[in-house]
Amino acid sequence: EVQLVESGGGLVQPGGSLRLSCSASGFTFSSYAMHWVRQAPGKGLEYVSAISSNGGSTYYADSVKGRFTISRDNSKNTLYLQMSSLRAEDTAVYYCVKWWGGYGAYWGQGTLVTVSS
Amino acid sequence: SYVLTQPPSVSVAPGQTARITCGGNNIGSKSVHWYQQKPGQAPVLVVYDDSDRPSGIPERFSGSNSGNTATLTISRVEAGDEADYYCQVWDSSSDHPGWVFGGGTKLTVL
């Protein structure tokens, strides 16, 4: 059974940093691209970042480019999202997503990030 | 950037057919994927590549895509189908290619 468990969310002040982690199991993690998608409270889904299966290619939405860094450790079956210079508009539930082809095949339950003073 | 337009809400009586549209410029040339999200839960893929269903998704869920509109059709709607539905594509046409989501449609079962 595929499992994606996000952690690392919480309350952070504007301008602060946070690192999210996603622990994967139930599939060959190193064979799949992985993505982060977020959802602000009461809003729709927003694409954040993607990383190829070997970590060699990354993608960022314009809204987070230069502030967020995606990475992965295939030896630990873990995906990361390092977030810095956080803003109020980054407040959202962040989902770790196993990607296949052009779509999100399986989503974790998400971790809430709240940026507020 | 590429924009996907969904109606904010669709209402349907139990047993009837719900149709949720996703509009985009020449969307028929792209592969469209659909997600269902129930309150407090993560999204779940219900249709991929326009009209294919993942294992475990009922045959009542189907999709089509042509011209400037993709459609998710839910036949014999049940109370448990009440949820938000999002369409998604990969857009390679702009200066900054990326994955794009529609704004979402809230399906209400009357």
PDB file of C-alpha atoms in Angstrom:
ATOM      1  CA  GLU A   1       0.000   0.000   0.000  1.00  0.00           C
ATOM      2  CA  VAL A   2       1.314   3.417  -0.995  1.00  0.00           C
ATOM      3  CA  GLN A   3       1.861   5.710   1.969  1.00  0.00           C
ATOM      4  CA  LEU A   4       3.004   9.316   1.923  1.00  0.00           C
ATOM      5  CA  VAL A   5       3.356  10.968   5.315  1.00  0.00           C
ATOM      6  CA  GLU A   6       4.157  14.664   5.472  1.00  0.00           C
ATOM      7  CA  SER A   7       5.658  16.349   8.501  1.00  0.00           C
ATOM      8  CA  GLY A   8       7.329  19.579   9.500  1.00  0.00           C
ATOM      9  CA  GLY A   9       4.416  21.974   9.226  1.00  0.00           C
ATOM     10  CA  GLY A  10       3.574  24.505  11.898  1.00  0.00           C
ATOM     11  CA  LEU A  11       3.395  28.161  12.785  1.00  0.00           C
ATOM     12  CA  VAL A  12       6.200  30.400  11.540  1.00  0.00           C
ATOM     13  CA  GLN A  13       6.653  34.160  11.465  1.00  0.00           C
ATOM     14  CA  PRO A  14       6.797  36.084   8.203  1.00  0.00           C
ATOM     15  CA  GLY A  15      10.308  35.958   6.822  1.00  0.00           C
ATOM     16  CA  GLY A  16      11.019  32.707   8.604  1.00  0.00           C
ATOM     17  CA  SER A  17      11.982  29.272   7.336  1.00  0.00           C
ATOM     18  CA  LEU A  18      10.576  25.782   7.563  1.00  0.00           C
ATOM     19  CA  ARG A  19      11.490  22.386   6.132  1.00  0.00           C
ATOM     20  CA  LEU A  20       8.797  19.929   5.174  1.00  0.00           C
ATOM     21  CA  SER A  21       9.467  16.220   4.850  1.00  0.00           C
ATOM     22  CA  CYS A  22       7.507  13.457   3.167  1.00  0.00           C
ATOM     23  CA  SER A  23       8.240   9.857   4.076  1.00  0.00           C
ATOM     24  CA  ALA A  24       7.255   7.410   1.336  1.00  0.00           C
ATOM     25  CA  SER A  25       6.589   3.681   1.471  1.00  0.00           C
ATOM     26  CA  GLY A  26       4.793   0.979  -0.462  1.00  0.00           C
ATOM     27  CA  PHE A  27       6.427   1.718  -3.803  1.00  0.00           C
ATOM     28  CA  THR A  28       9.861   2.124  -5.364  1.00  0.00           C
ATOM     29  CA  PHE A  29      10.420   5.747  -4.391  1.00  0.00           C
ATOM     30  CA  SER A  30      13.486   6.210  -6.578  1.00  0.00           C
ATOM     31  CA  SER A  31      11.487   5.408  -9.720  1.00  0.00           C
ATOM     32  CA  TYR A  32       8.977   8.251  -9.434  1.00  0.00           C
ATOM     33  CA  ALA A  33       8.963  11.988  -9.808  1.00  0.00           C
ATOM     34  CA  MET A  34       7.556  13.656  -6.721  1.00  0.00           C
ATOM     35  CA  HIS A  35       5.679  16.902  -6.385  1.00  0.00           C
ATOM     36  CA  TRP A  36       4.443  19.366  -3.776  1.00  0.00           C
ATOM     37  CA  VAL A  37       0.996  20.908  -4.194  1.00  0.00           C
ATOM     38  CA  ARG A  38      -0.566  23.318  -1.730  1.00  0.00           C
ATOM     39  CA  GLN A  39      -4.038  24.493  -0.806  1.00  0.00           C
ATOM     40  CA  ALA A  40      -4.694  27.726   1.052  1.00  0.00           C
ATOM     41  CA  PRO A  41      -7.587  27.610   3.540  1.00  0.00           C
ATOM     42  CA  GLY A  42     -10.869  27.493   1.641  1.00  0.00           C
ATOM     43  CA  LYS A  43      -9.109  27.797  -1.719  1.00  0.00           C
ATOM     44  CA  GLY A  44      -8.198  25.559  -4.632  1.00  0.00           C
ATOM     45  CA  LEU A  45      -5.107  23.529  -5.445  1.00  0.00           C
ATOM     46  CA  GLU A  46      -1.902  25.298  -6.418  1.00  0.00           C
ATOM     47  CA  TYR A  47       1.140  23.698  -7.951  1.00  0.00           C
ATOM     48  CA  VAL A  48       4.355  24.380  -5.981  1.00  0.00           C
ATOM     49  CA  SER A  49       7.335  22.274  -7.017  1.00  0.00           C
ATOM     50  CA  ALA A  50       8.476  19.055  -8.670  1.00  0.00           C
ATOM     51  CA  ILE A  51      11.587  16.883  -8.724  1.00  0.00           C
ATOM     52  CA  SER A  52      12.570  14.092 -11.077  1.00  0.00           C
ATOM     53  CA  SER A  53      13.106  10.544  -9.900  1.00  0.00           C
ATOM     54  CA  ASN A  54      16.885  10.933  -9.567  1.00  0.00           C
ATOM     55  CA  GLY A  55      16.732  14.512  -8.335  1.00  0.00           C
ATOM     56  CA  GLY A  56      18.477  15.844 -11.398  1.00  0.00           C
ATOM     57  CA  SER A  57      15.635  18.091 -12.531  1.00  0.00           C
ATOM     58  CA  THR A  58      13.508  20.440 -10.487  1.00  0.00           C
ATOM     59  CA  TYR A  59      10.608  22.787 -11.187  1.00  0.00           C
ATOM     60  CA  TYR A  60       9.136  25.680  -9.222  1.00  0.00           C
ATOM     61  CA  ALA A  61       6.021  27.761  -9.572  1.00  0.00           C
ATOM     62  CA  ASP A  62       6.753  31.438 -10.079  1.00  0.00           C
ATOM     63  CA  SER A  63       5.173  32.210  -6.701  1.00  0.00           C
ATOM     64  CA  VAL A  64       7.875  30.268  -4.810  1.00  0.00           C
ATOM     65  CA  LYS A  65      10.873  30.387  -7.138  1.00  0.00           C
ATOM     66  CA  GLY A  66      13.990  31.601  -5.353  1.00  0.00           C
ATOM     67  CA  ARG A  67      12.456  31.002  -1.907  1.00  0.00           C
ATOM     68  CA  PHE A  68      11.678  27.269  -1.884  1.00  0.00           C
ATOM     69  CA  THR A  69      14.010  24.345  -2.618  1.00  0.00           C
ATOM     70  CA  ILE A  70      12.834  20.825  -3.364  1.00  0.00           C
ATOM     71  CA  SER A  71      15.103  17.846  -2.797  1.00  0.00           C
ATOM     72  CA  ARG A  72      14.981  14.134  -2.171  1.00  0.00           C
ATOM     73  CA  ASP A  73      16.993  11.378  -0.532  1.00  0.00           C
ATOM     74  CA  ASN A  74      16.271   8.143  -2.355  1.00  0.00           C
ATOM     75  CA  SER A  75      18.256   6.156   0.207  1.00  0.00           C
ATOM     76  CA  LYS A  76      15.806   7.321   2.871  1.00  0.00           C
ATOM     77  CA  ASN A  77      12.660   7.338   0.679  1.00  0.00           C
ATOM     78  CA  THR A  78      12.100  10.933   1.680  1.00  0.00           C
ATOM     79  CA  LEU A  79      11.084  14.100  -0.132  1.00  0.00           C
ATOM     80  CA  TYR A  80      11.828  17.560   1.228  1.00  0.00           C
ATOM     81  CA  LEU A  81      10.703  21.128   0.721  1.00  0.00           C
ATOM     82  CA  GLN A  82      12.899  23.819   2.240  1.00  0.00           C
ATOM     83  CA  MET A  83      10.893  27.013   2.526  1.00  0.00           C
ATOM     84  CA  SER A  84      12.434  30.380   3.324  1.00  0.00           C
ATOM     85  CA  SER A  85      11.385  34.037   3.285  1.00  0.00           C
ATOM     86  CA  LEU A  86       7.898  32.836   4.094  1.00  0.00           C
ATOM     87  CA  ARG A  87       4.943  35.121   3.507  1.00  0.00           C
ATOM     88  CA  ALA A  88       1.376  35.152   4.773  1.00  0.00           C
ATOM     89  CA  GLU A  89       0.225  33.969   1.350  1.00  0.00           C
ATOM     90  CA  ASP A  90       2.264  30.781   1.785  1.00  0.00           C
ATOM     91  CA  THR A  91      -0.183  29.683   4.477  1.00  0.00           C
ATOM     92  CA  ALA A  92      -1.647  26.418   3.214  1.00  0.00           C
ATOM     93  CA  VAL A  93      -1.853  22.680   3.545  1.00  0.00           C
ATOM     94  CA  TYR A  94       1.107  21.239   1.660  1.00  0.00           C
ATOM     95  CA  TYR A  95       0.575  17.892  -0.038  1.00  0.00           C
ATOM     96  CA  CYS A  96       3.294  15.470  -1.104  1.00  0.00           C
ATOM     97  CA  VAL A  97       2.251  13.788  -4.346  1.00  0.00           C
ATOM     98  CA  LYS A  98       3.521  10.712  -6.143  1.00  0.00           C
ATOM     99  CA  TRP A  99       3.490  11.710  -9.782  1.00  0.00           C
ATOM    100  CA  TRP A 100       3.056   9.407 -12.734  1.00  0.00           C
ATOM    101  CA  GLY A 101       3.006  10.630 -16.313  1.00  0.00           C
ATOM    102  CA  GLY A 102       1.219  13.974 -16.167  1.00  0.00           C
ATOM    103  CA  TYR A 103      -0.887  13.455 -13.059  1.00  0.00           C
ATOM    104  CA  GLY A 104      -0.834  12.995  -9.294  1.00  0.00           C
ATOM    105  CA  ALA A 105      -1.403   9.311  -8.780  1.00  0.00           C
ATOM    106  CA  TYR A 106      -1.373   9.380  -4.988  1.00  0.00           C
ATOM    107  CA  TRP A 107      -1.513  12.189  -2.431  1.00  0.00           C
ATOM    108  CA  GLY A 108      -0.426  12.329   1.174  1.00  0.00           C
ATOM    109  CA  GLN A 109      -2.742  13.732   3.853  1.00  0.00           C
ATOM    110  CA  GLY A 110      -0.916  17.035   3.958  1.00  0.00           C
ATOM    111  CA  THR A 111       0.770  19.212   6.553  1.00  0.00           C
ATOM    112  CA  LEU A 112      -0.429  22.679   7.518  1.00  0.00           C
ATOM    113  CA  VAL A 113       1.926  25.636   7.321  1.00  0.00           C
ATOM    114  CA  THR A 114       0.749  28.857   8.935  1.00  0.00           C
ATOM    115  CA  VAL A 115       2.718  32.041   8.384  1.00  0.00           C
ATOM    116  CA  SER A 116       1.683  34.651  10.910  1.00  0.00           C
ATOM    117  CA  SER A 117       3.123  36.985  13.510  1.00  0.00           C
TER     118      SER A 117
ATOM    119  CA  SER B   1      -0.058  31.348 -18.441  1.00  0.00           C
ATOM    120  CA  TYR B   2      -2.654  28.739 -19.279  1.00  0.00           C
ATOM    121  CA  VAL B   3      -6.012  29.097 -17.521  1.00  0.00           C
ATOM    122  CA  LEU B   4      -8.534  26.367 -16.732  1.00  0.00           C
ATOM    123  CA  THR B   5     -12.070  27.557 -16.005  1.00  0.00           C
ATOM    124  CA  GLN B   6     -14.536  25.507 -13.962  1.00  0.00           C
ATOM    125  CA  PRO B   7     -18.019  26.456 -12.734  1.00  0.00           C
ATOM    126  CA  PRO B   8     -17.894  27.167  -8.994  1.00  0.00           C
ATOM    127  CA  SER B   9     -20.791  24.851  -8.274  1.00  0.00           C
ATOM    128  CA  VAL B  10     -22.975  22.148  -9.766  1.00  0.00           C
ATOM    129  CA  SER B  11     -26.064  20.680  -8.127  1.00  0.00           C
ATOM    130  CA  VAL B  12     -27.763  17.409  -8.967  1.00  0.00           C
ATOM    131  CA  ALA B  13     -30.372  15.115  -7.453  1.00  0.00           C
ATOM    132  CA  PRO B  14     -29.432  11.591  -6.402  1.00  0.00           C
ATOM    133  CA  GLY B  15     -29.608   9.134  -9.277  1.00  0.00           C
ATOM    134  CA  GLN B  16     -29.189  11.832 -11.887  1.00  0.00           C
ATOM    135  CA  THR B  17     -26.138  12.666 -14.002  1.00  0.00           C
ATOM    136  CA  ALA B  18     -23.681  15.405 -13.061  1.00  0.00           C
ATOM    137  CA  ARG B  19     -21.496  17.067 -15.650  1.00  0.00           C
ATOM    138  CA  ILE B  20     -18.568  19.230 -14.558  1.00  0.00           C
ATOM    139  CA  THR B  21     -16.806  21.211 -17.231  1.00  0.00           C
ATOM    140  CA  CYS B  22     -13.248  22.453 -17.515  1.00  0.00           C
ATOM    141  CA  GLY B  23     -12.610  25.094 -20.143  1.00  0.00           C
ATOM    142  CA  GLY B  24      -9.272  26.008 -21.662  1.00  0.00           C
ATOM    143  CA  ASN B  25      -7.857  27.217 -24.949  1.00  0.00           C
ATOM    144  CA  ASN B  26      -7.627  24.164 -27.222  1.00  0.00           C
ATOM    145  CA  ILE B  27      -7.784  21.904 -24.173  1.00  0.00           C
ATOM    146  CA  GLY B  28      -8.693  19.060 -26.519  1.00  0.00           C
ATOM    147  CA  SER B  29      -5.030  18.882 -27.504  1.00  0.00           C
ATOM    148  CA  LYS B  30      -3.980  18.212 -23.904  1.00  0.00           C
ATOM    149  CA  SER B  31      -4.429  15.324 -21.498  1.00  0.00           C
ATOM    150  CA  VAL B  32      -6.850  16.240 -18.740  1.00  0.00           C
ATOM    151  CA  HIS B  33      -6.905  14.715 -15.287  1.00  0.00           C
ATOM    152  CA  TRP B  34      -9.610  14.990 -12.622  1.00  0.00           C
ATOM    153  CA  TYR B  35      -9.418  14.851  -8.829  1.00  0.00           C
ATOM    154  CA  GLN B  36     -12.088  14.479  -6.178  1.00  0.00           C
ATOM    155  CA  GLN B  37     -11.580  16.114  -2.788  1.00  0.00           C
ATOM    156  CA  LYS B  38     -13.964  15.529   0.090  1.00  0.00           C
ATOM    157  CA  PRO B  39     -13.954  17.906   3.083  1.00  0.00           C
ATOM    158  CA  GLY B  40     -10.896  17.488   5.270  1.00  0.00           C
ATOM    159  CA  GLN B  41      -9.356  14.900   2.961  1.00  0.00           C
ATOM    160  CA  ALA B  42      -6.595  14.818   0.371  1.00  0.00           C
ATOM    161  CA  PRO B  43      -7.450  14.846  -3.321  1.00  0.00           C
ATOM    162  CA  VAL B  44      -8.001  11.520  -5.052  1.00  0.00           C
ATOM    163  CA  LEU B  45      -7.444  10.905  -8.766  1.00  0.00           C
ATOM    164  CA  VAL B  46     -10.712   9.825 -10.407  1.00  0.00           C
ATOM    165  CA  VAL B  47      -9.959  10.205 -14.133  1.00  0.00           C
ATOM    166  CA  TYR B  48      -6.635  10.504 -15.952  1.00  0.00           C
ATOM    167  CA  ASP B  49      -5.647  11.040 -19.567  1.00  0.00           C
ATOM    168  CA  ASP B  50      -9.082  12.447 -20.419  1.00  0.00           C
ATOM    169  CA  SER B  51     -11.115   9.298 -19.867  1.00  0.00           C
ATOM    170  CA  ASP B  52      -9.215   6.531 -18.043  1.00  0.00           C
ATOM    171  CA  ARG B  53     -10.127   5.474 -14.518  1.00  0.00           C
ATOM    172  CA  PRO B  54      -7.670   4.356 -11.837  1.00  0.00           C
ATOM    173  CA  SER B  55      -8.380   1.015 -10.245  1.00  0.00           C
ATOM    174  CA  GLY B  56     -11.032   1.282  -7.572  1.00  0.00           C
ATOM    175  CA  ILE B  57     -12.857   4.211  -9.157  1.00  0.00           C
ATOM    176  CA  PRO B  58     -16.467   3.308 -10.071  1.00  0.00           C
ATOM    177  CA  GLU B  59     -17.475   3.137 -13.723  1.00  0.00           C
ATOM    178  CA  ARG B  60     -19.976   5.883 -12.939  1.00  0.00           C
ATOM    179  CA  PHE B  61     -17.079   8.323 -13.336  1.00  0.00           C
ATOM    180  CA  SER B  62     -16.127   9.100 -16.919  1.00  0.00           C
ATOM    181  CA  GLY B  63     -14.398  11.844 -18.832  1.00  0.00           C
ATOM    182  CA  SER B  64     -14.277  13.403 -22.262  1.00  0.00           C
ATOM    183  CA  ASN B  65     -12.237  16.126 -23.893  1.00  0.00           C
ATOM    184  CA  SER B  66     -12.677  18.004 -27.150  1.00  0.00           C
ATOM    185  CA  GLY B  67     -12.169  21.468 -28.523  1.00  0.00           C
ATOM    186  CA  ASN B  68     -12.079  23.988 -25.687  1.00  0.00           C
ATOM    187  CA  THR B  69     -13.916  21.916 -23.072  1.00  0.00           C
ATOM    188  CA  ALA B  70     -13.217  18.813 -21.021  1.00  0.00           C
ATOM    189  CA  THR B  71     -16.032  17.207 -19.062  1.00  0.00           C
ATOM    190  CA  LEU B  72     -16.188  14.954 -16.035  1.00  0.00           C
ATOM    191  CA  THR B  73     -19.444  13.005 -16.005  1.00  0.00           C
ATOM    192  CA  ILE B  74     -20.758  11.266 -12.916  1.00  0.00           C
ATOM    193  CA  SER B  75     -23.676   8.939 -13.625  1.00  0.00           C
ATOM    194  CA  ARG B  76     -26.229   7.794 -11.067  1.00  0.00           C
ATOM    195  CA  VAL B  77     -24.959  10.311  -8.553  1.00  0.00           C
ATOM    196  CA  GLU B  78     -24.821   9.231  -4.922  1.00  0.00           C
ATOM    197  CA  ALA B  79     -24.674  11.274  -1.748  1.00  0.00           C
ATOM    198  CA  GLY B  80     -21.081  10.133  -1.294  1.00  0.00           C
ATOM    199  CA  ASP B  81     -20.073  11.882  -4.523  1.00  0.00           C
ATOM    200  CA  GLU B  82     -20.568  15.276  -2.897  1.00  0.00           C
ATOM    201  CA  ALA B  83     -17.111  16.871  -3.051  1.00  0.00           C
ATOM    202  CA  ASP B  84     -14.926  19.413  -4.781  1.00  0.00           C
ATOM    203  CA  TYR B  85     -13.637  18.389  -8.197  1.00  0.00           C
ATOM    204  CA  TYR B  86     -10.533  19.790  -9.888  1.00  0.00           C
ATOM    205  CA  CYS B  87      -9.257  19.426 -13.424  1.00  0.00           C
ATOM    206  CA  GLN B  88      -5.537  19.550 -14.222  1.00  0.00           C
ATOM    207  CA  VAL B  89      -3.312  19.660 -17.289  1.00  0.00           C
ATOM    208  CA  TRP B  90       0.313  20.045 -18.237  1.00  0.00           C
ATOM    209  CA  ASP B  91       0.822  23.257 -20.176  1.00  0.00           C
ATOM    210  CA  SER B  92       3.852  23.420 -22.403  1.00  0.00           C
ATOM    211  CA  SER B  93       2.624  26.305 -24.504  1.00  0.00           C
ATOM    212  CA  SER B  94       3.708  29.245 -22.403  1.00  0.00           C
ATOM    213  CA  ASP B  95       7.140  30.672 -21.631  1.00  0.00           C
ATOM    214  CA  HIS B  96       7.011  28.890 -18.296  1.00  0.00           C
ATOM    215  CA  PRO B  97       5.627  25.389 -18.778  1.00  0.00           C
ATOM    216  CA  GLY B  98       3.957  23.840 -15.803  1.00  0.00           C
ATOM    217  CA  TRP B  99       1.147  21.890 -14.244  1.00  0.00           C
ATOM    218  CA  VAL B 100      -2.112  23.835 -14.027  1.00  0.00           C
ATOM    219  CA  PHE B 101      -5.216  23.232 -11.914  1.00  0.00           C
ATOM    220  CA  GLY B 102      -8.696  24.533 -12.496  1.00  0.00           C
ATOM    221  CA  GLY B 103     -10.335  26.553  -9.749  1.00  0.00           C
ATOM    222  CA  GLY B 104     -12.495  23.651  -8.622  1.00  0.00           C
ATOM    223  CA  THR B 105     -16.204  22.836  -8.721  1.00  0.00           C
ATOM    224  CA  LYS B 106     -18.280  22.033  -5.667  1.00  0.00           C
ATOM    225  CA  LEU B 107     -20.720  19.228  -6.435  1.00  0.00           C
ATOM    226  CA  THR B 108     -23.822  19.335  -4.258  1.00  0.00           C
ATOM    227  CA  VAL B 109     -26.146  16.359  -4.128  1.00  0.00           C
ATOM    228  CA  LEU B 110     -29.611  17.679  -3.422  1.00  0.00           C
TER     229      LEU B 110
END
